[in-house]
Amino acid sequence: MALKVSYMLRETGINLARRLTLTIAAILTISISLGLFGSSLLARDSVANATSRWEGGIEFVVWMNPTVDADQDAAIRRVLDESAAIESWTFVNQEEAYQEFLELFDESPELRDSVVPEDLPPSFRVVPTTKDADVVEEIGSQFETLPGVRDVVFAGEVIRSIQEQANKISNFLLWVSIALLIASALLILNTIVVAISARRQEIEVMKLVGASNWFIRLPFMLEGLIHGLVGAGIAVGLMYSLKRFVIDGFTKSQGLRLLEGLKVTNDELIYRGLWVLGIGIAVGILGSAFAVSTKLDV
Amino acid sequence: MIKLENVTKNYKSADSAALRNANIDIGKGEFVFLVGPSGSGKSTFIRLLNKEENPSEGRIFVAGKDIGQLNSWKVPYLRRNIGCIFQDFKLLEKKTVAENVAFALEVIGRPKSVITKQVPAILELVGLADKVDSFPNQLSGGEQQRVSIARAFVNRPLILLADEPTGNLDPATSVGIMRLLDRINRTGTTVVMATHDRGIVDTMRRRVIELDQGTIVRDQAQGVYE
């Protein structure tokens, strides 16, 4: 068994080294495509984080005083329920607001430690029946004077515009990366086909002397897997750099207030990184498996 | 050891059958020559025994097993019991003599201790103990064929299939190769050899199966070429 493992690794290493330029081309294509794919996911995450309060068509938020009493709360709910201009609304209590706060500031422990749920205002997040900015403002402003209300904040056109533009950009990146991923899989497939062709005589001898089918196939599959894995590893490095040097820079930026909310948490980076690694492995295995099943007659 | 029951092989591209209704029984330890003109079905016969091809009709038994019933994943295990030698040697040019022979054991997962013991022993048997580190292109045709025989026999197969093993060799070298195959046969290994070499067949006087246009036209003990 030890011999088999060392044989597999040695043969895979020889395969990779013999066609170094093809190997590098395959790995670079995968890393660029997966890097773009991962970046588009991170871009979505960061915009979602910056505008999380405004997802699902929410056009304005009614912030209550933390000390709001039950009667004041019930009065707001009654107005919300009775208004024909309001499609739906959700209530975010202090505990939920605190959880949201923790998620947003998970990398700022000093800030997290200084806030308790009671400090945070509960809020009503409202989805009106119309998106017309003037009408929304008119509906929202009626809450400003109600008792217990601290403030009413509107999504505004800027937020909507950021969401729309960010979605367009990330969708574009997603499609470009999918096209590149297909190119990567084809490149892996062709690299393995070249490897099989270069070792045709060796494979013929292996078959003649009774090497098992998987023994013949595995070094080629392993080669594809390594292409995918190394390419994905580089892509994860690119994603980390994007977060560390670009997105985190927005968060700290003093001048670019609009971009301040753009952030990606470490958990999101790890989660998206695992996605990218999984896809890299899948592309590598699928590309090589297709080559092996169609070109390797065992 | 080998039994063919009404075996016919048709190729899609050919008009007539490569092998037609063949019935043969070859016992353990026999030495059998397959003779006949080019295209008579000798190579097809060999390829069927090694399950490189499947018969269109009929059944083939090797060591008592119907190889037509074997799952594809079991075929390699069948081939571990069958050594193959070819006219063009099929040696790996980038491997030394010892590495070529060791390769046959390595790829079926034999432990290193077995490989380091068996490779020198088999190279001694074929008379190439002093050529272990040579590459195939540094060897004569006869020596290359000896390496090929060493590779085919190192795993001690029950059957040795030889497709024109002396086809590229001069008569004197061919005699040396035949002596080696005879020696291997005497260890109890069944040898089936396709050949055009009249001199060898007539000298050795072993069982001769003659094929003509896919049909067995003669099966003669201690036979001659024709």
Short mmCIF file of C-alpha atoms in Angstrom, two decimals:
data_model
loop_
_atom_site.label_atom_id
_atom_site.label_comp_id
_atom_site.label_asym_id
_atom_site.label_seq_id
_atom_site.Cartn_x
_atom_site.Cartn_y
_atom_site.Cartn_z
CA MET A 1 0.00 0.00 0.00
CA ALA A 2 2.85 2.34 0.93
CA LEU A 3 4.41 1.58 -2.43
CA LYS A 4 1.14 2.32 -4.20
CA VAL A 5 0.78 5.70 -2.51
CA SER A 6 4.39 6.66 -3.21
CA TYR A 7 3.99 5.43 -6.79
CA MET A 8 0.84 7.56 -7.27
CA LEU A 9 2.51 10.66 -5.86
CA ARG A 10 5.68 10.12 -7.87
CA GLU A 11 3.79 9.57 -11.13
CA THR A 12 1.57 12.58 -10.48
CA GLY A 13 4.64 14.70 -9.78
CA ILE A 14 6.29 13.49 -13.00
CA ASN A 15 3.12 14.27 -14.97
CA LEU A 16 2.97 17.80 -13.54
CA ALA A 17 6.68 18.47 -14.07
CA ARG A 18 6.82 17.09 -17.62
CA ARG A 19 4.30 19.62 -18.86
CA LEU A 20 5.17 22.49 -16.57
CA THR A 21 3.98 25.26 -18.89
CA LEU A 22 0.58 23.60 -19.38
CA THR A 23 0.34 22.96 -15.65
CA ILE A 24 1.08 26.62 -14.89
CA ALA A 25 -1.41 27.77 -17.53
CA ALA A 26 -4.15 25.54 -16.09
CA ILE A 27 -3.46 26.61 -12.50
CA LEU A 28 -3.32 30.32 -13.39
CA THR A 29 -6.58 30.16 -15.35
CA ILE A 30 -8.30 28.46 -12.44
CA SER A 31 -6.89 30.91 -9.92
CA ILE A 32 -7.96 33.92 -12.00
CA SER A 33 -11.43 32.55 -12.67
CA LEU A 34 -11.98 31.43 -9.09
CA GLY A 35 -10.42 34.68 -7.82
CA LEU A 36 -12.97 36.64 -9.87
CA PHE A 37 -15.76 34.33 -8.73
CA GLY A 38 -14.78 34.67 -5.07
CA SER A 39 -14.34 38.43 -5.43
CA SER A 40 -17.81 38.78 -6.90
CA LEU A 41 -19.19 36.86 -3.91
CA LEU A 42 -17.25 39.06 -1.49
CA ALA A 43 -18.45 42.18 -3.32
CA ARG A 44 -22.03 40.96 -2.88
CA ASP A 45 -21.40 40.26 0.78
CA SER A 46 -19.87 43.66 1.42
CA VAL A 47 -22.72 45.51 -0.31
CA ALA A 48 -25.24 43.32 1.50
CA ASN A 49 -23.53 44.18 4.79
CA ALA A 50 -23.53 47.89 4.00
CA THR A 51 -27.17 47.88 3.01
CA SER A 52 -28.48 44.97 5.11
CA ARG A 53 -31.00 47.23 6.78
CA TRP A 54 -32.47 48.04 3.39
CA GLU A 55 -32.95 44.58 1.95
CA GLY A 56 -36.30 43.15 0.87
CA GLY A 57 -37.72 46.42 -0.42
CA ILE A 58 -37.53 48.24 2.92
CA GLU A 59 -37.82 51.94 2.14
CA PHE A 60 -37.78 53.48 5.60
CA VAL A 61 -37.00 52.57 9.19
CA VAL A 62 -38.86 53.97 12.18
CA TRP A 63 -36.35 54.11 15.04
CA MET A 64 -37.95 54.10 18.49
CA ASN A 65 -36.46 55.43 21.72
CA PRO A 66 -34.84 52.61 23.73
CA THR A 67 -37.21 53.55 26.54
CA VAL A 68 -40.40 53.28 24.46
CA ASP A 69 -43.40 52.01 26.44
CA ALA A 70 -45.98 49.40 25.45
CA ASP A 71 -48.71 51.93 24.59
CA GLN A 72 -46.45 53.90 22.29
CA ASP A 73 -45.30 50.68 20.65
CA ALA A 74 -48.89 49.49 20.15
CA ALA A 75 -49.86 52.86 18.64
CA ILE A 76 -47.13 52.56 15.98
CA ARG A 77 -48.16 49.00 15.16
CA ARG A 78 -51.78 50.12 14.76
CA VAL A 79 -50.82 52.86 12.31
CA LEU A 80 -48.64 50.45 10.36
CA ASP A 81 -51.40 47.84 10.18
CA GLU A 82 -54.11 50.29 9.21
CA SER A 83 -52.18 52.17 6.51
CA ALA A 84 -53.18 51.10 3.00
CA ALA A 85 -49.87 52.49 1.70
CA ILE A 86 -47.84 49.96 3.69
CA GLU A 87 -47.34 46.51 2.23
CA SER A 88 -45.51 44.92 5.16
CA TRP A 89 -43.31 45.70 8.12
CA THR A 90 -41.01 43.91 10.56
CA PHE A 91 -40.16 44.77 14.13
CA VAL A 92 -36.53 44.48 15.25
CA ASN A 93 -36.32 44.37 19.04
CA GLN A 94 -33.31 45.41 21.10
CA GLU A 95 -31.88 41.91 21.30
CA GLU A 96 -32.13 41.47 17.51
CA ALA A 97 -30.64 44.90 16.97
CA TYR A 98 -27.80 43.88 19.27
CA GLN A 99 -27.16 40.70 17.26
CA GLU A 100 -27.07 42.76 14.07
CA PHE A 101 -24.65 45.12 15.73
CA LEU A 102 -22.41 42.22 16.82
CA GLU A 103 -22.31 40.89 13.26
CA LEU A 104 -21.44 44.26 11.82
CA PHE A 105 -18.70 44.97 14.33
CA ASP A 106 -17.35 41.47 14.93
CA GLU A 107 -13.82 42.68 14.32
CA SER A 108 -14.06 45.66 16.70
CA PRO A 109 -14.11 44.07 20.16
CA GLU A 110 -13.65 47.40 21.97
CA LEU A 111 -16.85 48.70 20.35
CA ARG A 112 -18.74 45.46 20.99
CA ASP A 113 -17.78 45.47 24.65
CA SER A 114 -18.97 49.01 25.19
CA VAL A 115 -22.54 48.37 23.99
CA VAL A 116 -25.35 46.36 25.61
CA PRO A 117 -28.75 45.51 24.04
CA GLU A 118 -30.49 48.15 26.17
CA ASP A 119 -28.46 50.88 24.49
CA LEU A 120 -29.81 50.06 21.07
CA PRO A 121 -33.10 51.39 19.74
CA PRO A 122 -35.79 48.96 18.55
CA SER A 123 -37.07 49.68 15.07
CA PHE A 124 -39.86 49.05 12.56
CA ARG A 125 -38.62 48.29 9.04
CA VAL A 126 -41.29 49.20 6.58
CA VAL A 127 -42.01 48.10 3.01
CA PRO A 128 -44.48 50.55 1.39
CA THR A 129 -46.67 49.63 -1.56
CA THR A 130 -44.85 52.20 -3.72
CA LYS A 131 -41.19 53.02 -4.33
CA ASP A 132 -41.85 56.59 -5.41
CA ALA A 133 -39.43 58.63 -3.26
CA ASP A 134 -41.86 61.52 -2.62
CA VAL A 135 -44.73 59.24 -1.62
CA VAL A 136 -42.44 57.13 0.59
CA GLU A 137 -41.22 60.27 2.34
CA GLU A 138 -44.78 61.42 2.90
CA ILE A 139 -45.78 58.04 4.38
CA GLY A 140 -42.67 57.87 6.56
CA SER A 141 -42.83 61.43 7.85
CA GLN A 142 -46.23 60.82 9.50
CA PHE A 143 -44.37 58.60 12.03
CA GLU A 144 -41.86 61.29 13.00
CA THR A 145 -44.33 63.06 15.25
CA LEU A 146 -45.72 59.98 16.99
CA PRO A 147 -44.77 59.49 20.66
CA GLY A 148 -41.80 57.16 21.31
CA VAL A 149 -40.34 57.66 17.83
CA ARG A 150 -36.75 58.86 17.80
CA ASP A 151 -36.13 59.15 14.10
CA VAL A 152 -37.32 58.00 10.66
CA VAL A 153 -34.61 57.11 8.16
CA PHE A 154 -35.27 56.67 4.44
CA ALA A 155 -33.40 54.31 2.13
CA GLY A 156 -33.10 57.00 -0.45
CA GLU A 157 -31.99 56.74 -4.02
CA VAL A 158 -28.29 56.48 -3.21
CA ILE A 159 -28.76 53.17 -1.34
CA ARG A 160 -30.92 51.74 -4.11
CA SER A 161 -28.41 52.90 -6.68
CA ILE A 162 -25.52 51.27 -4.77
CA GLN A 163 -27.45 48.01 -4.52
CA GLU A 164 -28.36 48.02 -8.19
CA GLN A 165 -24.87 48.93 -9.44
CA ALA A 166 -23.18 46.48 -7.08
CA ASN A 167 -25.52 43.72 -8.24
CA LYS A 168 -24.79 44.53 -11.87
CA ILE A 169 -21.03 44.48 -11.29
CA SER A 170 -21.09 41.30 -9.24
CA ASN A 171 -23.39 39.58 -11.76
CA PHE A 172 -21.04 40.59 -14.55
CA LEU A 173 -18.04 39.25 -12.59
CA LEU A 174 -19.99 36.08 -11.85
CA TRP A 175 -20.69 35.40 -15.53
CA VAL A 176 -17.12 36.22 -16.57
CA SER A 177 -15.81 33.90 -13.86
CA ILE A 178 -18.21 31.11 -14.90
CA ALA A 179 -16.96 31.43 -18.49
CA LEU A 180 -13.38 31.30 -17.23
CA LEU A 181 -14.22 28.30 -15.04
CA ILE A 182 -15.48 26.45 -18.10
CA ALA A 183 -12.24 27.42 -19.85
CA SER A 184 -10.31 26.09 -16.84
CA ALA A 185 -12.13 22.77 -16.90
CA LEU A 186 -11.43 22.47 -20.64
CA LEU A 187 -7.79 23.38 -20.08
CA ILE A 188 -7.47 20.72 -17.38
CA LEU A 189 -9.20 18.25 -19.66
CA ASN A 190 -6.73 19.00 -22.46
CA THR A 191 -3.74 18.90 -20.11
CA ILE A 192 -4.79 15.43 -18.98
CA VAL A 193 -5.45 14.33 -22.57
CA VAL A 194 -1.89 15.45 -23.45
CA ALA A 195 -0.59 13.58 -20.38
CA ILE A 196 -2.46 10.43 -21.41
CA SER A 197 -1.20 10.74 -24.95
CA ALA A 198 2.41 11.26 -23.78
CA ARG A 199 2.20 8.14 -21.64
CA ARG A 200 0.28 6.00 -24.11
CA GLN A 201 2.96 3.32 -24.27
CA GLU A 202 3.34 3.20 -20.51
CA ILE A 203 -0.42 2.86 -20.11
CA GLU A 204 -0.49 0.06 -22.68
CA VAL A 205 2.19 -1.83 -20.73
CA MET A 206 0.37 -1.21 -17.46
CA LYS A 207 -2.79 -2.70 -18.91
CA LEU A 208 -0.90 -5.69 -20.29
CA VAL A 209 0.75 -6.56 -16.99
CA GLY A 210 -2.52 -6.26 -15.07
CA ALA A 211 -2.45 -2.86 -13.37
CA SER A 212 -5.94 -2.18 -12.03
CA ASN A 213 -8.06 0.40 -13.80
CA TRP A 214 -7.96 2.79 -10.86
CA PHE A 215 -4.22 2.40 -10.53
CA ILE A 216 -3.91 3.69 -14.09
CA ARG A 217 -6.54 6.40 -13.71
CA LEU A 218 -5.65 7.84 -10.31
CA PRO A 219 -2.39 9.68 -11.14
CA PHE A 220 -4.25 11.56 -13.89
CA MET A 221 -7.21 12.30 -11.61
CA LEU A 222 -4.80 13.42 -8.92
CA GLU A 223 -3.13 15.73 -11.43
CA GLY A 224 -6.48 17.40 -12.18
CA LEU A 225 -7.25 17.61 -8.48
CA ILE A 226 -3.92 19.36 -7.83
CA HIS A 227 -4.59 21.84 -10.65
CA GLY A 228 -7.96 22.67 -9.08
CA LEU A 229 -6.70 22.76 -5.51
CA VAL A 230 -3.61 24.90 -6.15
CA GLY A 231 -5.60 27.23 -8.43
CA ALA A 232 -8.30 27.57 -5.76
CA GLY A 233 -5.64 28.14 -3.08
CA ILE A 234 -4.21 31.06 -5.05
CA ALA A 235 -7.76 32.37 -5.60
CA VAL A 236 -8.40 32.30 -1.84
CA GLY A 237 -5.17 34.27 -1.41
CA LEU A 238 -6.47 36.84 -3.90
CA MET A 239 -9.77 37.03 -2.00
CA TYR A 240 -7.90 37.55 1.27
CA SER A 241 -5.87 40.35 -0.35
CA LEU A 242 -9.08 41.94 -1.65
CA LYS A 243 -10.55 41.94 1.83
CA ARG A 244 -7.38 42.97 3.65
CA PHE A 245 -6.14 45.68 1.33
CA VAL A 246 -9.25 46.98 -0.44
CA ILE A 247 -12.50 46.31 1.42
CA ASP A 248 -11.01 46.81 4.91
CA GLY A 249 -9.54 50.05 3.55
CA PHE A 250 -13.07 51.28 2.74
CA THR A 251 -14.16 50.59 6.30
CA LYS A 252 -11.33 52.69 7.72
CA SER A 253 -11.67 55.39 5.09
CA GLN A 254 -12.51 58.80 6.50
CA GLY A 255 -13.03 60.54 3.20
CA LEU A 256 -15.26 58.01 1.47
CA ARG A 257 -18.25 57.97 3.78
CA LEU A 258 -20.42 56.19 1.25
CA LEU A 259 -18.04 53.23 1.20
CA GLU A 260 -17.63 53.13 4.95
CA GLY A 261 -20.27 50.46 5.42
CA LEU A 262 -18.70 48.12 2.86
CA LYS A 263 -17.16 45.31 4.83
CA VAL A 264 -16.60 41.56 4.78
CA THR A 265 -16.28 39.60 8.00
CA ASN A 266 -13.65 36.91 8.55
CA ASP A 267 -16.45 34.32 8.75
CA GLU A 268 -17.75 35.42 5.35
CA LEU A 269 -14.23 35.21 3.89
CA ILE A 270 -13.76 31.68 5.28
CA TYR A 271 -17.21 30.62 4.06
CA ARG A 272 -16.65 32.00 0.55
CA GLY A 273 -13.08 30.63 0.58
CA LEU A 274 -14.44 27.14 1.27
CA TRP A 275 -16.88 27.60 -1.63
CA VAL A 276 -14.01 28.53 -3.93
CA LEU A 277 -11.87 25.58 -2.73
CA GLY A 278 -14.81 23.20 -3.25
CA ILE A 279 -15.46 24.52 -6.75
CA GLY A 280 -11.73 24.34 -7.59
CA ILE A 281 -11.58 20.71 -6.49
CA ALA A 282 -14.79 19.92 -8.38
CA VAL A 283 -13.54 21.58 -11.59
CA GLY A 284 -10.20 19.75 -11.33
CA ILE A 285 -11.78 16.37 -10.73
CA LEU A 286 -14.52 16.82 -13.34
CA GLY A 287 -12.07 17.99 -16.03
CA SER A 288 -9.66 15.13 -15.41
CA ALA A 289 -12.43 12.54 -14.92
CA PHE A 290 -13.92 13.47 -18.27
CA ALA A 291 -10.50 13.19 -19.95
CA VAL A 292 -9.79 9.87 -18.25
CA SER A 293 -13.20 8.38 -19.04
CA THR A 294 -13.13 9.39 -22.69
CA LYS A 295 -9.43 9.05 -23.57
CA LEU A 296 -8.18 6.32 -21.27
CA ASP A 297 -9.48 3.01 -22.52
CA VAL A 298 -9.36 0.98 -19.31
CA MET B 1 -5.68 -24.16 -19.08
CA ILE B 2 -7.17 -22.50 -22.19
CA LYS B 3 -10.42 -23.54 -23.86
CA LEU B 4 -12.25 -21.95 -26.79
CA GLU B 5 -15.83 -23.06 -27.45
CA ASN B 6 -17.28 -22.09 -30.84
CA VAL B 7 -15.47 -18.77 -30.77
CA THR B 8 -16.09 -16.33 -33.61
CA LYS B 9 -14.72 -12.81 -33.84
CA ASN B 10 -16.06 -10.28 -36.31
CA TYR B 11 -14.64 -6.79 -36.70
CA LYS B 12 -17.05 -4.12 -37.87
CA SER B 13 -14.57 -2.88 -40.46
CA ALA B 14 -13.89 -6.31 -41.98
CA ASP B 15 -15.99 -8.27 -44.45
CA SER B 16 -15.19 -11.70 -43.09
CA ALA B 17 -14.66 -13.08 -39.60
CA ALA B 18 -11.16 -12.72 -38.07
CA LEU B 19 -11.78 -15.99 -36.24
CA ARG B 20 -14.49 -18.43 -37.16
CA ASN B 21 -16.07 -21.07 -34.92
CA ALA B 22 -12.81 -21.97 -33.16
CA ASN B 23 -12.76 -24.92 -30.77
CA ILE B 24 -9.47 -25.49 -28.98
CA ASP B 25 -8.32 -27.03 -25.72
CA ILE B 26 -4.79 -26.24 -24.51
CA GLY B 27 -3.57 -28.03 -21.40
CA LYS B 28 -1.38 -26.77 -18.58
CA GLY B 29 2.30 -26.64 -19.49
CA GLU B 30 1.74 -27.08 -23.24
CA PHE B 31 3.81 -25.22 -25.85
CA VAL B 32 1.63 -24.28 -28.81
CA PHE B 33 2.61 -22.60 -32.09
CA LEU B 34 -0.06 -20.60 -33.94
CA VAL B 35 0.87 -20.50 -37.60
CA GLY B 36 -0.72 -19.14 -40.76
CA PRO B 37 -0.36 -16.30 -43.22
CA SER B 38 -0.79 -12.64 -42.27
CA GLY B 39 -4.45 -11.86 -41.56
CA SER B 40 -5.25 -15.49 -40.76
CA GLY B 41 -6.38 -14.63 -37.20
CA LYS B 42 -3.28 -15.42 -35.09
CA SER B 43 -3.10 -12.01 -33.41
CA THR B 44 -6.86 -12.00 -32.88
CA PHE B 45 -6.51 -15.37 -31.16
CA ILE B 46 -3.87 -13.94 -28.82
CA ARG B 47 -5.85 -10.75 -28.15
CA LEU B 48 -8.95 -12.77 -27.29
CA LEU B 49 -7.04 -14.82 -24.70
CA ASN B 50 -5.76 -11.63 -23.07
CA LYS B 51 -9.25 -10.09 -23.21
CA GLU B 52 -7.99 -7.17 -25.26
CA GLU B 53 -10.87 -8.20 -27.54
CA ASN B 54 -14.14 -9.93 -26.76
CA PRO B 55 -15.52 -12.72 -28.95
CA SER B 56 -18.56 -11.98 -31.08
CA GLU B 57 -19.80 -15.49 -30.33
CA GLY B 58 -18.71 -18.43 -28.19
CA ARG B 59 -16.96 -18.75 -24.87
CA ILE B 60 -13.32 -18.62 -23.77
CA PHE B 61 -12.11 -20.26 -20.57
CA VAL B 62 -8.76 -19.42 -18.99
CA ALA B 63 -7.71 -21.43 -15.93
CA GLY B 64 -11.28 -22.76 -15.72
CA LYS B 65 -12.93 -19.31 -15.75
CA ASP B 66 -15.24 -18.06 -18.47
CA ILE B 67 -13.47 -14.76 -19.20
CA GLY B 68 -16.52 -13.45 -21.08
CA GLN B 69 -18.28 -13.26 -17.70
CA LEU B 70 -15.53 -11.20 -16.07
CA ASN B 71 -16.41 -7.68 -14.96
CA SER B 72 -14.11 -5.05 -16.43
CA TRP B 73 -12.53 -4.40 -13.02
CA LYS B 74 -11.53 -8.08 -12.81
CA VAL B 75 -9.75 -8.11 -16.17
CA PRO B 76 -6.45 -6.77 -14.70
CA TYR B 77 -6.43 -9.74 -12.30
CA LEU B 78 -6.81 -12.12 -15.27
CA ARG B 79 -3.89 -10.39 -16.99
CA ARG B 80 -1.67 -10.89 -13.96
CA ASN B 81 -1.81 -14.59 -14.83
CA ILE B 82 -0.94 -13.98 -18.47
CA GLY B 83 2.44 -12.68 -19.64
CA CYS B 84 2.67 -11.05 -23.08
CA ILE B 85 5.58 -10.71 -25.48
CA PHE B 86 5.45 -8.77 -28.74
CA GLN B 87 7.41 -8.39 -31.92
CA ASP B 88 8.12 -4.72 -31.11
CA PHE B 89 9.08 -5.46 -27.47
CA LYS B 90 7.00 -2.57 -26.07
CA LEU B 91 9.78 -1.47 -23.71
CA LEU B 92 9.73 1.95 -22.07
CA GLU B 93 12.63 3.90 -23.54
CA LYS B 94 13.12 6.18 -20.53
CA LYS B 95 13.45 3.31 -18.08
CA THR B 96 16.48 1.09 -17.59
CA VAL B 97 16.34 -2.67 -18.04
CA ALA B 98 15.79 -3.21 -14.32
CA GLU B 99 13.17 -0.43 -14.17
CA ASN B 100 11.27 -1.88 -17.13
CA VAL B 101 11.03 -5.23 -15.38
CA ALA B 102 10.31 -3.73 -11.97
CA PHE B 103 7.53 -1.63 -13.54
CA ALA B 104 5.48 -4.79 -14.13
CA LEU B 105 5.56 -5.60 -10.42
CA GLU B 106 5.28 -2.02 -9.21
CA VAL B 107 2.03 -1.29 -11.04
CA ILE B 108 0.30 -4.34 -9.59
CA GLY B 109 1.26 -3.21 -6.10
CA ARG B 110 3.95 -5.76 -5.25
CA PRO B 111 6.00 -4.71 -2.19
CA LYS B 112 9.46 -3.24 -2.71
CA SER B 113 11.08 -6.19 -0.91
CA VAL B 114 9.61 -8.56 -3.52
CA ILE B 115 10.67 -6.30 -6.39
CA THR B 116 14.28 -5.99 -5.23
CA LYS B 117 14.47 -9.80 -4.93
CA GLN B 118 12.67 -10.89 -8.10
CA VAL B 119 14.03 -8.41 -10.64
CA PRO B 120 17.72 -9.42 -10.38
CA ALA B 121 16.68 -13.10 -10.33
CA ILE B 122 14.66 -12.87 -13.54
CA LEU B 123 17.37 -10.80 -15.28
CA GLU B 124 19.84 -13.51 -14.32
CA LEU B 125 17.49 -16.10 -15.85
CA VAL B 126 17.26 -14.25 -19.17
CA GLY B 127 21.00 -13.61 -19.22
CA LEU B 128 20.96 -9.85 -18.71
CA ALA B 129 22.42 -9.58 -15.21
CA ASP B 130 25.16 -7.30 -16.53
CA LYS B 131 22.73 -4.97 -18.35
CA VAL B 132 20.49 -3.89 -15.47
CA ASP B 133 21.32 -0.20 -15.81
CA SER B 134 21.27 -0.08 -19.62
CA PHE B 135 18.49 1.65 -21.50
CA PRO B 136 16.59 -0.19 -24.26
CA ASN B 137 18.26 1.84 -27.03
CA GLN B 138 21.63 0.62 -25.78
CA LEU B 139 20.61 -3.03 -26.31
CA SER B 140 20.49 -5.31 -29.36
CA GLY B 141 17.12 -6.58 -30.62
CA GLY B 142 17.66 -9.95 -28.97
CA GLU B 143 18.53 -8.32 -25.66
CA GLN B 144 15.48 -6.11 -25.84
CA GLN B 145 13.30 -9.15 -26.41
CA ARG B 146 14.91 -10.82 -23.40
CA VAL B 147 13.96 -7.79 -21.29
CA SER B 148 10.44 -8.09 -22.64
CA ILE B 149 10.37 -11.78 -21.68
CA ALA B 150 11.74 -10.96 -18.23
CA ARG B 151 8.98 -8.39 -17.76
CA ALA B 152 6.31 -10.84 -18.92
CA PHE B 153 7.58 -13.66 -16.71
CA VAL B 154 8.68 -11.82 -13.56
CA ASN B 155 5.23 -12.22 -12.03
CA ARG B 156 5.34 -16.01 -12.76
CA PRO B 157 2.19 -16.09 -14.90
CA LEU B 158 0.39 -19.34 -15.71
CA ILE B 159 0.32 -18.49 -19.41
CA LEU B 160 2.78 -16.74 -21.71
CA LEU B 161 1.39 -15.29 -24.94
CA ALA B 162 3.96 -14.42 -27.59
CA ASP B 163 2.94 -12.58 -30.77
CA GLU B 164 5.73 -12.99 -33.32
CA PRO B 165 8.48 -12.63 -30.67
CA THR B 166 11.24 -13.42 -33.18
CA GLY B 167 9.73 -11.41 -36.03
CA ASN B 168 12.37 -8.64 -35.75
CA LEU B 169 15.33 -10.86 -34.92
CA ASP B 170 17.96 -12.65 -36.97
CA PRO B 171 17.93 -16.48 -36.97
CA ALA B 172 20.78 -16.90 -34.48
CA THR B 173 19.20 -14.48 -31.99
CA SER B 174 15.82 -16.14 -32.52
CA VAL B 175 17.27 -19.47 -31.43
CA GLY B 176 18.42 -17.91 -28.18
CA ILE B 177 14.96 -16.46 -27.55
CA MET B 178 13.31 -19.82 -28.30
CA ARG B 179 15.66 -21.56 -25.87
CA LEU B 180 14.56 -19.10 -23.25
CA LEU B 181 10.86 -19.63 -23.97
CA ASP B 182 11.43 -23.39 -23.90
CA ARG B 183 13.11 -23.05 -20.51
CA ILE B 184 10.16 -21.02 -19.20
CA ASN B 185 7.76 -23.64 -20.61
CA ARG B 186 9.60 -26.32 -18.68
CA THR B 187 8.75 -24.54 -15.41
CA GLY B 188 5.10 -25.44 -16.13
CA THR B 189 4.08 -22.21 -17.86
CA THR B 190 1.75 -22.68 -20.83
CA VAL B 191 3.21 -20.93 -23.89
CA VAL B 192 1.12 -19.87 -26.91
CA MET B 193 3.25 -18.36 -29.66
CA ALA B 194 2.11 -16.90 -32.97
CA THR B 195 4.88 -17.11 -35.54
CA HIS B 196 5.85 -17.02 -39.20
CA ASP B 197 9.22 -18.61 -38.48
CA ARG B 198 9.21 -21.95 -40.27
CA GLY B 199 12.67 -22.91 -38.97
CA ILE B 200 11.71 -22.53 -35.33
CA VAL B 201 8.46 -24.50 -35.67
CA ASP B 202 10.13 -27.29 -37.59
CA THR B 203 13.02 -27.50 -35.14
CA MET B 204 11.03 -27.47 -31.91
CA ARG B 205 8.34 -29.94 -33.02
CA ARG B 206 5.61 -28.84 -30.65
CA ARG B 207 1.84 -28.66 -31.05
CA VAL B 208 0.92 -26.59 -34.10
CA ILE B 209 -2.43 -24.89 -34.67
CA GLU B 210 -2.76 -23.54 -38.21
CA LEU B 211 -5.19 -20.80 -39.06
CA ASP B 212 -6.34 -19.74 -42.49
CA GLN B 213 -8.75 -16.84 -43.00
CA GLY B 214 -9.94 -17.18 -39.40
CA THR B 215 -10.55 -20.90 -39.53
CA ILE B 216 -8.51 -23.56 -37.72
CA VAL B 217 -7.37 -25.83 -40.55
CA ARG B 218 -4.90 -27.99 -38.61
CA ASP B 219 -4.22 -28.93 -34.99
CA GLN B 220 -1.23 -31.25 -34.87
CA ALA B 221 0.86 -32.55 -31.97
CA GLN B 222 4.64 -32.31 -32.57
CA GLY B 223 3.82 -30.62 -35.85
CA VAL B 224 5.77 -28.72 -38.45
CA TYR B 225 5.08 -25.37 -40.13
CA GLU B 226 3.11 -26.97 -43.01
#
